[in-house]
CSV table of C-alpha atoms in Angstrom, one decimal:
chain,number,residue,atom,x,y,z
Z,1,MET,CA,-0.1,0.0,0.0
Z,2,GLY,CA,1.5,3.3,-1.0
Z,3,SER,CA,1.7,6.4,1.3
Z,4,ASP,CA,-1.2,8.2,-0.4
Z,5,GLU,CA,-3.7,5.2,-0.1
Z,6,ARG,CA,-2.5,4.7,3.6
Z,7,ALA,CA,-3.2,8.4,4.3
Z,8,SER,CA,-6.7,8.3,2.6
Z,9,ARG,CA,-7.5,5.3,5.0
Z,10,ALA,CA,-6.1,6.7,8.1
Z,11,GLY,CA,-8.8,7.3,10.8
Z,12,ARG,CA,-11.8,5.7,8.7
Z,13,PHE,CA,-12.6,3.3,11.5
Z,14,LYS,CA,-12.8,5.9,14.3
Z,15,GLN,CA,-14.5,8.4,12.2
Z,16,ALA,CA,-17.2,6.0,11.3
Z,17,LEU,CA,-17.9,5.2,14.9
Z,18,LEU,CA,-18.5,9.0,15.5
Z,19,ALA,CA,-20.3,9.8,12.3
Z,20,GLY,CA,-23.9,9.2,13.5
Z,21,ASP,CA,-26.1,10.6,16.4
Z,22,ASP,CA,-26.6,7.2,18.0
Z,23,VAL,CA,-24.7,4.2,19.2
Z,24,ALA,CA,-22.8,2.7,16.2
Z,25,VAL,CA,-22.6,-0.9,15.6
Z,26,ILE,CA,-19.3,-2.8,14.8
Z,27,ALA,CA,-20.7,-6.1,13.5
Z,28,GLU,CA,-18.6,-9.1,14.0
Z,29,ILE,CA,-17.9,-12.1,11.6
Z,30,LYS,CA,-16.8,-15.3,13.2
Z,31,ARG,CA,-17.5,-18.9,12.7
Z,32,ARG,CA,-17.0,-20.3,16.3
Z,33,SER,CA,-15.6,-19.4,19.8
Z,34,PRO,CA,-13.8,-21.4,22.4
Z,35,SER,CA,-16.7,-21.2,24.8
Z,36,ARG,CA,-19.7,-21.2,22.5
Z,37,GLY,CA,-18.3,-23.8,19.9
Z,38,ASP,CA,-19.6,-23.6,16.4
Z,39,LEU,CA,-21.8,-20.5,15.7
Z,40,ASN,CA,-22.1,-20.3,12.0
Z,41,THR,CA,-19.4,-22.6,10.3
Z,42,GLU,CA,-20.8,-22.1,6.9
Z,43,LEU,CA,-20.9,-18.4,6.7
Z,44,ASP,CA,-19.6,-16.5,3.8
Z,45,PRO,CA,-17.7,-13.5,5.0
Z,46,ALA,CA,-18.5,-11.4,1.9
Z,47,GLU,CA,-22.3,-12.2,2.1
Z,48,MET,CA,-22.4,-11.4,5.8
Z,49,ALA,CA,-20.4,-8.3,5.5
Z,50,ALA,CA,-22.8,-7.0,2.8
Z,51,ALA,CA,-25.7,-7.9,5.0
Z,52,TYR,CA,-24.3,-6.0,8.0
Z,53,ARG,CA,-23.8,-3.0,5.8
Z,54,ASP,CA,-27.3,-3.2,4.5
Z,55,GLY,CA,-28.5,-3.6,8.1
Z,56,GLY,CA,-26.8,-0.4,9.3
Z,57,ALA,CA,-23.5,-1.4,10.7
Z,58,VAL,CA,-20.9,1.2,10.3
Z,59,CYS,CA,-17.7,-0.9,10.7
Z,60,LEU,CA,-16.9,-4.7,10.7
Z,61,SER,CA,-14.9,-6.8,13.1
Z,62,VAL,CA,-13.4,-9.9,11.6
Z,63,LEU,CA,-11.8,-12.8,13.5
Z,64,THR,CA,-8.6,-13.9,11.7
Z,65,ASN,CA,-7.6,-16.4,14.4
Z,66,HIS,CA,-8.1,-19.9,12.8
Z,67,GLU,CA,-7.5,-22.3,15.7
Z,68,MET,CA,-9.9,-20.6,18.1
Z,69,PHE,CA,-12.5,-18.9,15.8
Z,70,GLY,CA,-12.2,-20.4,12.3
Z,71,GLY,CA,-11.1,-17.2,10.8
Z,72,SER,CA,-8.4,-16.0,8.4
Z,73,GLY,CA,-6.9,-12.9,6.7
Z,74,ASP,CA,-8.9,-13.9,3.7
Z,75,ASP,CA,-12.1,-13.5,5.6
Z,76,LEU,CA,-11.0,-9.8,6.3
Z,77,ALA,CA,-10.2,-9.1,2.7
Z,78,ALA,CA,-13.4,-10.5,1.4
Z,79,ALA,CA,-15.6,-8.7,3.9
Z,80,ALA,CA,-13.8,-5.4,3.3
Z,81,GLN,CA,-14.1,-5.7,-0.5
Z,82,ALA,CA,-17.8,-6.8,-0.3
Z,83,SER,CA,-19.0,-4.0,2.1
Z,84,GLY,CA,-16.8,-1.1,1.6
Z,85,LEU,CA,-16.9,-0.6,5.4
Z,86,PRO,CA,-13.9,0.0,7.8
Z,87,VAL,CA,-12.7,-3.4,9.0
Z,88,LEU,CA,-11.1,-4.2,12.4
Z,89,ARG,CA,-8.8,-7.1,12.5
Z,90,LYS,CA,-9.8,-8.9,15.8
Z,91,ASP,CA,-7.0,-11.2,16.9
Z,92,PHE,CA,-4.3,-11.7,19.6
Z,93,ILE,CA,-1.8,-9.2,18.3
Z,94,THR,CA,1.2,-9.0,20.4
Z,95,THR,CA,4.2,-8.4,18.1
Z,96,ILE,CA,5.4,-5.8,15.6
Z,97,ASP,CA,5.1,-8.5,12.9
Z,98,ASP,CA,1.5,-8.9,13.7
Z,99,VAL,CA,0.9,-5.2,13.2
Z,100,HIS,CA,2.6,-5.3,9.9
Z,101,GLU,CA,0.6,-8.4,8.9
Z,102,SER,CA,-2.6,-6.6,9.8
Z,103,HIS,CA,-1.7,-3.8,7.6
Z,104,ASP,CA,-0.8,-6.1,4.7
Z,105,MET,CA,-4.2,-7.8,5.1
Z,106,GLY,CA,-5.8,-4.3,4.5
Z,107,ALA,CA,-7.1,-3.8,8.0
Z,108,ASP,CA,-8.3,-0.4,8.8
Z,109,ALA,CA,-7.9,-1.0,12.6
Z,110,LEU,CA,-6.7,-3.7,14.8
Z,111,LEU,CA,-7.3,-5.0,18.3
Z,112,LEU,CA,-4.7,-4.5,21.1
Z,113,ILE,CA,-5.5,-6.2,24.4
Z,114,VAL,CA,-4.0,-4.6,27.5
Z,115,ALA,CA,-4.0,-7.9,29.5
Z,116,ASP,CA,-1.7,-9.5,26.8
Z,117,LEU,CA,1.0,-6.8,26.7
Z,118,THR,CA,3.1,-4.7,29.0
Z,119,GLY,CA,2.6,-0.9,29.0
Z,120,ALA,CA,5.8,-0.5,26.9
Z,121,GLN,CA,4.7,-3.0,24.3
Z,122,LEU,CA,1.1,-1.6,24.2
Z,123,ALA,CA,2.6,2.0,23.6
Z,124,GLU,CA,5.1,0.7,20.9
Z,125,LEU,CA,2.4,-1.3,18.9
Z,126,HIS,CA,-0.2,1.4,19.2
Z,127,ALA,CA,2.3,4.0,17.8
Z,128,LEU,CA,3.2,1.7,15.0
Z,129,SER,CA,-0.2,1.0,14.0
Z,130,LEU,CA,-1.1,4.7,13.8
Z,131,SER,CA,2.0,5.3,11.7
Z,132,LEU,CA,0.8,2.7,9.3
Z,133,GLY,CA,-2.6,4.3,9.0
Z,134,MET,CA,-4.4,1.9,11.2
Z,135,ASP,CA,-6.6,2.8,14.1
Z,136,VAL,CA,-6.5,0.8,17.3
Z,137,LEU,CA,-9.3,-0.5,19.4
Z,138,THR,CA,-7.6,-0.9,22.8
Z,139,GLU,CA,-9.3,-3.4,25.0
Z,140,VAL,CA,-9.6,-3.2,28.7
Z,141,LYS,CA,-11.3,-5.2,31.5
Z,142,SER,CA,-10.6,-3.1,34.6
Z,143,GLU,CA,-9.7,0.2,36.0
Z,144,SER,CA,-6.0,-0.6,36.1
Z,145,GLU,CA,-6.0,-1.8,32.5
Z,146,LEU,CA,-7.8,1.5,31.7
Z,147,GLU,CA,-4.9,3.4,33.1
Z,148,VAL,CA,-2.4,1.5,31.1
Z,149,ALA,CA,-4.3,2.1,27.9
Z,150,LEU,CA,-4.6,5.8,28.5
Z,151,GLU,CA,-0.9,6.0,29.4
Z,152,ALA,CA,-0.1,4.4,26.1
Z,153,GLY,CA,-2.1,7.0,24.1
Z,154,ALA,CA,-5.3,4.9,23.4
Z,155,ASP,CA,-8.0,6.9,22.0
Z,156,VAL,CA,-10.5,4.2,21.0
Z,157,ILE,CA,-11.1,2.0,24.1
Z,158,GLY,CA,-13.3,-1.0,24.3
Z,159,VAL,CA,-14.6,-2.4,27.6
Z,160,ASN,CA,-14.8,-6.2,27.3
Z,161,GLN,CA,-17.3,-7.9,29.6
Z,162,ARG,CA,-15.8,-11.4,28.9
Z,163,GLU,CA,-13.3,-12.5,31.4
Z,164,LYS,CA,-11.2,-14.8,29.3
Z,165,PRO,CA,-11.5,-14.7,25.6
Z,166,LYS,CA,-9.3,-17.7,25.0
Z,167,SER,CA,-11.0,-19.9,27.6
Z,168,ALA,CA,-13.7,-22.5,27.1
Z,169,ALA,CA,-15.5,-21.2,30.1
Z,170,PHE,CA,-18.1,-18.7,29.5
Z,171,THR,CA,-17.8,-16.1,32.2
Z,172,MET,CA,-19.3,-12.8,31.7
Z,173,ASP,CA,-19.8,-9.6,33.7
Z,174,TYR,CA,-22.8,-7.9,32.1
Z,175,GLN,CA,-22.5,-4.8,34.3
Z,176,ARG,CA,-18.8,-4.1,33.6
Z,177,ALA,CA,-19.4,-1.8,30.6
Z,178,GLU,CA,-21.8,0.3,32.7
Z,179,ARG,CA,-19.4,0.2,35.7
Z,180,LEU,CA,-16.4,1.5,33.8
Z,181,ALA,CA,-18.3,3.9,31.6
Z,182,PRO,CA,-17.8,6.9,34.1
Z,183,LEU,CA,-14.0,6.3,34.1
Z,184,LEU,CA,-13.5,6.7,30.2
Z,185,PRO,CA,-12.3,10.3,29.4
Z,186,GLU,CA,-14.5,12.5,27.2
Z,187,HIS,CA,-11.9,12.5,24.3
Z,188,VAL,CA,-11.9,8.7,24.1
Z,189,VAL,CA,-14.2,6.9,21.7
Z,190,LYS,CA,-16.0,4.4,23.8
Z,191,VAL,CA,-16.8,0.9,22.7
Z,192,ALA,CA,-18.8,-1.8,24.7
Z,193,GLU,CA,-17.8,-5.4,23.8
Z,194,SER,CA,-19.1,-8.8,24.5
Z,195,GLY,CA,-22.5,-9.9,25.8
Z,196,ILE,CA,-24.4,-7.2,23.9
Z,197,ALA,CA,-27.8,-8.1,22.7
Z,198,VAL,CA,-27.6,-11.7,23.6
Z,199,PRO,CA,-30.3,-13.4,25.8
Z,200,GLY,CA,-29.9,-12.2,29.4
Z,201,GLY,CA,-26.9,-9.9,28.3
Z,202,THR,CA,-26.5,-6.1,28.1
Z,203,THR,CA,-29.1,-4.4,26.0
Z,204,MET,CA,-28.5,-1.7,23.5
Z,205,SER,CA,-30.5,0.7,25.7
Z,206,GLU,CA,-28.1,0.1,28.6
Z,207,VAL,CA,-25.2,0.7,26.2
Z,208,ARG,CA,-26.7,3.9,25.0
Z,209,ASP,CA,-27.6,5.1,28.5
Z,210,ALA,CA,-24.1,4.4,29.7
Z,211,GLY,CA,-22.7,6.8,27.1
Z,212,TYR,CA,-20.9,4.6,24.7
Z,213,ASP,CA,-20.3,5.6,21.1
Z,214,ALA,CA,-20.5,2.0,19.8
Z,215,ALA,CA,-21.2,-1.6,20.5
Z,216,LEU,CA,-19.2,-4.6,19.1
Z,217,ILE,CA,-21.7,-7.3,18.5
Z,218,GLY,CA,-21.0,-10.8,17.3
Z,219,GLU,CA,-22.9,-13.8,18.6
Z,220,ALA,CA,-26.3,-12.0,18.5
Z,221,LEU,CA,-25.8,-11.3,14.8
Z,222,VAL,CA,-23.8,-14.4,13.6
Z,223,THR,CA,-26.6,-16.8,14.9
Z,224,SER,CA,-29.6,-14.7,14.1
Z,225,GLY,CA,-30.4,-16.1,10.7
Z,226,ASN,CA,-31.3,-12.8,9.4
Z,227,PRO,CA,-28.5,-10.3,10.3
Z,228,VAL,CA,-30.1,-7.4,8.2
Z,229,GLU,CA,-33.3,-7.5,10.3
Z,230,ARG,CA,-31.6,-8.2,13.6
Z,231,LEU,CA,-29.4,-5.1,13.0
Z,232,LYS,CA,-32.4,-3.0,12.1
Z,233,GLU,CA,-34.1,-4.1,15.3
Z,234,LEU,CA,-31.1,-3.3,17.5
Z,235,LEU,CA,-30.8,0.1,15.8
Z,236,ALA,CA,-34.4,1.0,16.0
């Protein structure tokens, strides 16, 4: 990717989350998860991406980890091409090579998980991502992790309500996003993650009332059977 194209894509993900007047939806494409098993193993990432766009999603999240989620870089490329939406690479990114790989895939943004990195590593990978024209969704699960994220310069922060994303145990804290919301600075783009719009989970109304700019929604859409209508319901 040339410098001109990189500059034209810089900030697309973040800007899309702030473009509307209501909570934006980052719609996720994944075939399975460690805790839930198979969700939609036959999904076509291009078809699902187009459906998400038609339903009102402003960004996509694509799982590229194959072992745990059945994803790939090809899924990300197909989703981006079919939808035209900014795409987040959602994976366990911990090295400089991972960041460059994300850029080569065509990701508009990538996920950095505070729990997986030291403060110095987070700052380094965050700065490198921005220099390559990619936004960063920095994921936290506690007040102490939030402090590390802010120290590293994070300006798009996701509060993950799932305890252990790599674990087969399904352990959720459906009040975490609401609890941490008042601690997120005004200048930060605020994203609620995990357990949104699932049975017994956090509702879109609760996400909205807590002051979040966006919600990352996966399982509730992937398993819906009609993601266009389900998204329209959630955004109504």
